[in-house]
Amino acid sequence: MTIARTVRPIHFEDFSGTEFERLVFAYHLCDGWIDLAWFGQTGSDQGRDIIGTRPFDDQPDERTVIQCVNRGSLTQAKAEKDMTAAVNAVTGKPDAFKFICRSAVSAQRRDEVRSAAAKLGP
């Protein structure tokens, strides 16, 4: 017997902010990230929806701030505000930032966000 399977689109716009963050948190947990902390659900997250450590076999682990952007677009102002807040948070400066967005992000926006992150220093 053959089982028919269809992958249907997920309508992230139907998720609340908390539901979207929970999904992103669960994904990273299942993907093997360690030391995960979910700040977004508590409010006043200081630009840190989720913080986690991505383990690597051949290089140092990477402490990453994960921002969940469940909106129609990622604006440069939002990205810069969140990254600046995260760098100044009590958890200290992360090694990397990761934005999980429900919408497509243009190459230009990616380059602008990367440039803004670089200006925050190593």
mmCIF file with all atom_site columns, C-alpha atoms in Angstrom:
data_model
loop_
_atom_site.group_PDB
_atom_site.id
_atom_site.type_symbol
_atom_site.label_atom_id
_atom_site.label_alt_id
_atom_site.label_comp_id
_atom_site.label_asym_id
_atom_site.label_entity_id
_atom_site.label_seq_id
_atom_site.pdbx_PDB_ins_code
_atom_site.Cartn_x
_atom_site.Cartn_y
_atom_site.Cartn_z
_atom_site.occupancy
_atom_site.B_iso_or_equiv
_atom_site.pdbx_formal_charge
_atom_site.auth_seq_id
_atom_site.auth_comp_id
_atom_site.auth_asym_id
_atom_site.auth_atom_id
_atom_site.pdbx_PDB_model_num
ATOM 1   C CA . MET A 1 1   ? 0.000  0.000  0.000  1.00 0.00 ? 1   MET A CA 1
ATOM 2   C CA . THR A 1 2   ? 1.334  3.444  -0.930 1.00 0.00 ? 2   THR A CA 1
ATOM 3   C CA . ILE A 1 3   ? 0.655  6.322  1.380  1.00 0.00 ? 3   ILE A CA 1
ATOM 4   C CA . ALA A 1 4   ? -0.165 9.601  -0.320 1.00 0.00 ? 4   ALA A CA 1
ATOM 5   C CA . ARG A 1 5   ? 1.397  12.600 1.386  1.00 0.00 ? 5   ARG A CA 1
ATOM 6   C CA . THR A 1 6   ? 0.909  16.220 0.604  1.00 0.00 ? 6   THR A CA 1
ATOM 7   C CA . VAL A 1 7   ? 2.893  19.039 2.115  1.00 0.00 ? 7   VAL A CA 1
ATOM 8   C CA . ARG A 1 8   ? 0.635  21.990 2.542  1.00 0.00 ? 8   ARG A CA 1
ATOM 9   C CA . PRO A 1 9   ? 1.703  25.595 3.083  1.00 0.00 ? 9   PRO A CA 1
ATOM 10  C CA . ILE A 1 10  ? 1.843  26.775 6.659  1.00 0.00 ? 10  ILE A CA 1
ATOM 11  C CA . HIS A 1 11  ? 0.002  30.049 7.191  1.00 0.00 ? 11  HIS A CA 1
ATOM 12  C CA . PHE A 1 12  ? 2.319  31.740 9.661  1.00 0.00 ? 12  PHE A CA 1
ATOM 13  C CA . GLU A 1 13  ? 0.148  34.861 9.544  1.00 0.00 ? 13  GLU A CA 1
ATOM 14  C CA . ASP A 1 14  ? -2.433 32.844 11.498 1.00 0.00 ? 14  ASP A CA 1
ATOM 15  C CA . PHE A 1 15  ? 0.049  32.288 14.352 1.00 0.00 ? 15  PHE A CA 1
ATOM 16  C CA . SER A 1 16  ? 0.216  34.675 17.276 1.00 0.00 ? 16  SER A CA 1
ATOM 17  C CA . GLY A 1 17  ? 3.633  36.077 18.152 1.00 0.00 ? 17  GLY A CA 1
ATOM 18  C CA . THR A 1 18  ? 3.927  33.583 21.007 1.00 0.00 ? 18  THR A CA 1
ATOM 19  C CA . GLU A 1 19  ? 2.915  30.631 18.818 1.00 0.00 ? 19  GLU A CA 1
ATOM 20  C CA . PHE A 1 20  ? 5.456  31.624 16.155 1.00 0.00 ? 20  PHE A CA 1
ATOM 21  C CA . GLU A 1 21  ? 8.217  31.945 18.773 1.00 0.00 ? 21  GLU A CA 1
ATOM 22  C CA . ARG A 1 22  ? 7.249  28.572 20.273 1.00 0.00 ? 22  ARG A CA 1
ATOM 23  C CA . LEU A 1 23  ? 7.556  26.957 16.826 1.00 0.00 ? 23  LEU A CA 1
ATOM 24  C CA . VAL A 1 24  ? 10.979 28.552 16.242 1.00 0.00 ? 24  VAL A CA 1
ATOM 25  C CA . PHE A 1 25  ? 12.131 27.494 19.734 1.00 0.00 ? 25  PHE A CA 1
ATOM 26  C CA . ALA A 1 26  ? 10.974 23.903 19.136 1.00 0.00 ? 26  ALA A CA 1
ATOM 27  C CA . TYR A 1 27  ? 12.733 23.784 15.765 1.00 0.00 ? 27  TYR A CA 1
ATOM 28  C CA . HIS A 1 28  ? 16.068 24.836 17.277 1.00 0.00 ? 28  HIS A CA 1
ATOM 29  C CA . LEU A 1 29  ? 15.645 22.388 20.142 1.00 0.00 ? 29  LEU A CA 1
ATOM 30  C CA . CYS A 1 30  ? 15.042 19.539 17.663 1.00 0.00 ? 30  CYS A CA 1
ATOM 31  C CA . ASP A 1 31  ? 17.963 20.741 15.514 1.00 0.00 ? 31  ASP A CA 1
ATOM 32  C CA . GLY A 1 32  ? 20.418 20.127 18.362 1.00 0.00 ? 32  GLY A CA 1
ATOM 33  C CA . TRP A 1 33  ? 20.956 23.657 19.631 1.00 0.00 ? 33  TRP A CA 1
ATOM 34  C CA . ILE A 1 34  ? 21.914 23.813 23.306 1.00 0.00 ? 34  ILE A CA 1
ATOM 35  C CA . ASP A 1 35  ? 21.454 26.231 26.189 1.00 0.00 ? 35  ASP A CA 1
ATOM 36  C CA . LEU A 1 36  ? 18.239 27.609 24.644 1.00 0.00 ? 36  LEU A CA 1
ATOM 37  C CA . ALA A 1 37  ? 16.389 30.336 26.515 1.00 0.00 ? 37  ALA A CA 1
ATOM 38  C CA . TRP A 1 38  ? 13.072 31.805 25.368 1.00 0.00 ? 38  TRP A CA 1
ATOM 39  C CA . PHE A 1 39  ? 12.865 35.449 26.417 1.00 0.00 ? 39  PHE A CA 1
ATOM 40  C CA . GLY A 1 40  ? 10.144 36.657 24.021 1.00 0.00 ? 40  GLY A CA 1
ATOM 41  C CA . GLN A 1 41  ? 7.299  35.051 25.946 1.00 0.00 ? 41  GLN A CA 1
ATOM 42  C CA . THR A 1 42  ? 8.143  37.038 29.085 1.00 0.00 ? 42  THR A CA 1
ATOM 43  C CA . GLY A 1 43  ? 7.948  40.507 27.528 1.00 0.00 ? 43  GLY A CA 1
ATOM 44  C CA . SER A 1 44  ? 10.722 43.097 27.764 1.00 0.00 ? 44  SER A CA 1
ATOM 45  C CA . ASP A 1 45  ? 13.020 40.695 25.907 1.00 0.00 ? 45  ASP A CA 1
ATOM 46  C CA . GLN A 1 46  ? 15.641 43.379 25.124 1.00 0.00 ? 46  GLN A CA 1
ATOM 47  C CA . GLY A 1 47  ? 15.842 42.318 21.475 1.00 0.00 ? 47  GLY A CA 1
ATOM 48  C CA . ARG A 1 48  ? 16.250 38.638 22.393 1.00 0.00 ? 48  ARG A CA 1
ATOM 49  C CA . ASP A 1 49  ? 13.285 36.448 21.530 1.00 0.00 ? 49  ASP A CA 1
ATOM 50  C CA . ILE A 1 50  ? 15.452 33.343 21.892 1.00 0.00 ? 50  ILE A CA 1
ATOM 51  C CA . ILE A 1 51  ? 19.105 32.829 22.783 1.00 0.00 ? 51  ILE A CA 1
ATOM 52  C CA . GLY A 1 52  ? 20.836 29.578 22.015 1.00 0.00 ? 52  GLY A CA 1
ATOM 53  C CA . THR A 1 53  ? 24.165 27.999 21.290 1.00 0.00 ? 53  THR A CA 1
ATOM 54  C CA . ARG A 1 54  ? 24.764 26.340 17.967 1.00 0.00 ? 54  ARG A CA 1
ATOM 55  C CA . PRO A 1 55  ? 27.329 23.581 18.399 1.00 0.00 ? 55  PRO A CA 1
ATOM 56  C CA . PHE A 1 56  ? 29.883 22.957 15.655 1.00 0.00 ? 56  PHE A CA 1
ATOM 57  C CA . ASP A 1 57  ? 32.166 19.951 15.292 1.00 0.00 ? 57  ASP A CA 1
ATOM 58  C CA . ASP A 1 58  ? 35.114 21.777 13.739 1.00 0.00 ? 58  ASP A CA 1
ATOM 59  C CA . GLN A 1 59  ? 34.890 25.291 15.209 1.00 0.00 ? 59  GLN A CA 1
ATOM 60  C CA . PRO A 1 60  ? 33.840 27.003 18.452 1.00 0.00 ? 60  PRO A CA 1
ATOM 61  C CA . ASP A 1 61  ? 30.173 26.964 19.443 1.00 0.00 ? 61  ASP A CA 1
ATOM 62  C CA . GLU A 1 62  ? 28.259 30.094 18.448 1.00 0.00 ? 62  GLU A CA 1
ATOM 63  C CA . ARG A 1 63  ? 26.031 31.950 20.942 1.00 0.00 ? 63  ARG A CA 1
ATOM 64  C CA . THR A 1 64  ? 23.183 33.344 18.830 1.00 0.00 ? 64  THR A CA 1
ATOM 65  C CA . VAL A 1 65  ? 20.308 35.738 19.413 1.00 0.00 ? 65  VAL A CA 1
ATOM 66  C CA . ILE A 1 66  ? 17.303 34.573 17.405 1.00 0.00 ? 66  ILE A CA 1
ATOM 67  C CA . GLN A 1 67  ? 14.685 37.167 16.498 1.00 0.00 ? 67  GLN A CA 1
ATOM 68  C CA . CYS A 1 68  ? 11.266 35.920 15.383 1.00 0.00 ? 68  CYS A CA 1
ATOM 69  C CA . VAL A 1 69  ? 9.658  38.283 12.878 1.00 0.00 ? 69  VAL A CA 1
ATOM 70  C CA . ASN A 1 70  ? 6.118  37.104 12.200 1.00 0.00 ? 70  ASN A CA 1
ATOM 71  C CA . ARG A 1 71  ? 5.062  40.098 10.143 1.00 0.00 ? 71  ARG A CA 1
ATOM 72  C CA . GLY A 1 72  ? 4.739  41.066 6.513  1.00 0.00 ? 72  GLY A CA 1
ATOM 73  C CA . SER A 1 73  ? 8.304  42.349 6.246  1.00 0.00 ? 73  SER A CA 1
ATOM 74  C CA . LEU A 1 74  ? 11.530 42.824 8.152  1.00 0.00 ? 74  LEU A CA 1
ATOM 75  C CA . THR A 1 75  ? 12.314 46.518 8.306  1.00 0.00 ? 75  THR A CA 1
ATOM 76  C CA . GLN A 1 76  ? 15.833 47.820 8.714  1.00 0.00 ? 76  GLN A CA 1
ATOM 77  C CA . ALA A 1 77  ? 14.714 49.892 11.704 1.00 0.00 ? 77  ALA A CA 1
ATOM 78  C CA . LYS A 1 78  ? 13.375 46.779 13.494 1.00 0.00 ? 78  LYS A CA 1
ATOM 79  C CA . ALA A 1 79  ? 16.508 44.751 12.768 1.00 0.00 ? 79  ALA A CA 1
ATOM 80  C CA . GLU A 1 80  ? 18.837 47.508 14.003 1.00 0.00 ? 80  GLU A CA 1
ATOM 81  C CA . LYS A 1 81  ? 16.727 48.232 17.099 1.00 0.00 ? 81  LYS A CA 1
ATOM 82  C CA . ASP A 1 82  ? 16.630 44.556 18.099 1.00 0.00 ? 82  ASP A CA 1
ATOM 83  C CA . MET A 1 83  ? 20.339 43.949 17.460 1.00 0.00 ? 83  MET A CA 1
ATOM 84  C CA . THR A 1 84  ? 21.361 47.051 19.413 1.00 0.00 ? 84  THR A CA 1
ATOM 85  C CA . ALA A 1 85  ? 19.110 46.090 22.333 1.00 0.00 ? 85  ALA A CA 1
ATOM 86  C CA . ALA A 1 86  ? 20.480 42.517 22.336 1.00 0.00 ? 86  ALA A CA 1
ATOM 87  C CA . VAL A 1 87  ? 24.095 43.715 22.370 1.00 0.00 ? 87  VAL A CA 1
ATOM 88  C CA . ASN A 1 88  ? 23.323 45.899 25.396 1.00 0.00 ? 88  ASN A CA 1
ATOM 89  C CA . ALA A 1 89  ? 21.278 43.252 27.262 1.00 0.00 ? 89  ALA A CA 1
ATOM 90  C CA . VAL A 1 90  ? 22.520 41.709 30.491 1.00 0.00 ? 90  VAL A CA 1
ATOM 91  C CA . THR A 1 91  ? 23.231 38.408 28.706 1.00 0.00 ? 91  THR A CA 1
ATOM 92  C CA . GLY A 1 92  ? 26.096 40.115 26.866 1.00 0.00 ? 92  GLY A CA 1
ATOM 93  C CA . LYS A 1 93  ? 27.030 40.451 23.251 1.00 0.00 ? 93  LYS A CA 1
ATOM 94  C CA . PRO A 1 94  ? 26.167 37.407 21.112 1.00 0.00 ? 94  PRO A CA 1
ATOM 95  C CA . ASP A 1 95  ? 28.438 35.847 18.507 1.00 0.00 ? 95  ASP A CA 1
ATOM 96  C CA . ALA A 1 96  ? 25.689 36.021 15.886 1.00 0.00 ? 96  ALA A CA 1
ATOM 97  C CA . PHE A 1 97  ? 22.164 37.196 15.110 1.00 0.00 ? 97  PHE A CA 1
ATOM 98  C CA . LYS A 1 98  ? 19.553 35.134 13.319 1.00 0.00 ? 98  LYS A CA 1
ATOM 99  C CA . PHE A 1 99  ? 16.243 36.507 12.046 1.00 0.00 ? 99  PHE A CA 1
ATOM 100 C CA . ILE A 1 100 ? 13.452 34.000 11.378 1.00 0.00 ? 100 ILE A CA 1
ATOM 101 C CA . CYS A 1 101 ? 10.893 35.732 9.160  1.00 0.00 ? 101 CYS A CA 1
ATOM 102 C CA . ARG A 1 102 ? 7.556  34.604 7.787  1.00 0.00 ? 102 ARG A CA 1
ATOM 103 C CA . SER A 1 103 ? 8.060  36.709 4.669  1.00 0.00 ? 103 SER A CA 1
ATOM 104 C CA . ALA A 1 104 ? 10.740 36.786 1.993  1.00 0.00 ? 104 ALA A CA 1
ATOM 105 C CA . VAL A 1 105 ? 13.710 39.037 2.772  1.00 0.00 ? 105 VAL A CA 1
ATOM 106 C CA . SER A 1 106 ? 15.439 40.680 -0.180 1.00 0.00 ? 106 SER A CA 1
ATOM 107 C CA . ALA A 1 107 ? 19.165 40.330 -0.808 1.00 0.00 ? 107 ALA A CA 1
ATOM 108 C CA . GLN A 1 108 ? 19.513 44.082 -0.302 1.00 0.00 ? 108 GLN A CA 1
ATOM 109 C CA . ARG A 1 109 ? 17.836 43.910 3.131  1.00 0.00 ? 109 ARG A CA 1
ATOM 110 C CA . ARG A 1 110 ? 20.034 40.957 4.112  1.00 0.00 ? 110 ARG A CA 1
ATOM 111 C CA . ASP A 1 111 ? 23.142 42.924 3.141  1.00 0.00 ? 111 ASP A CA 1
ATOM 112 C CA . GLU A 1 112 ? 21.929 45.981 5.081  1.00 0.00 ? 112 GLU A CA 1
ATOM 113 C CA . VAL A 1 113 ? 21.216 43.914 8.196  1.00 0.00 ? 113 VAL A CA 1
ATOM 114 C CA . ARG A 1 114 ? 24.600 42.178 7.926  1.00 0.00 ? 114 ARG A CA 1
ATOM 115 C CA . SER A 1 115 ? 26.308 45.567 7.604  1.00 0.00 ? 115 SER A CA 1
ATOM 116 C CA . ALA A 1 116 ? 24.457 46.954 10.647 1.00 0.00 ? 116 ALA A CA 1
ATOM 117 C CA . ALA A 1 117 ? 25.439 43.859 12.669 1.00 0.00 ? 117 ALA A CA 1
ATOM 118 C CA . ALA A 1 118 ? 29.092 44.294 11.671 1.00 0.00 ? 118 ALA A CA 1
ATOM 119 C CA . LYS A 1 119 ? 29.027 47.889 12.927 1.00 0.00 ? 119 LYS A CA 1
ATOM 120 C CA . LEU A 1 120 ? 28.074 46.591 16.368 1.00 0.00 ? 120 LEU A CA 1
ATOM 121 C CA . GLY A 1 121 ? 31.541 45.004 16.503 1.00 0.00 ? 121 GLY A CA 1
ATOM 122 C CA . PRO A 1 122 ? 32.894 41.488 16.895 1.00 0.00 ? 122 PRO A CA 1
#
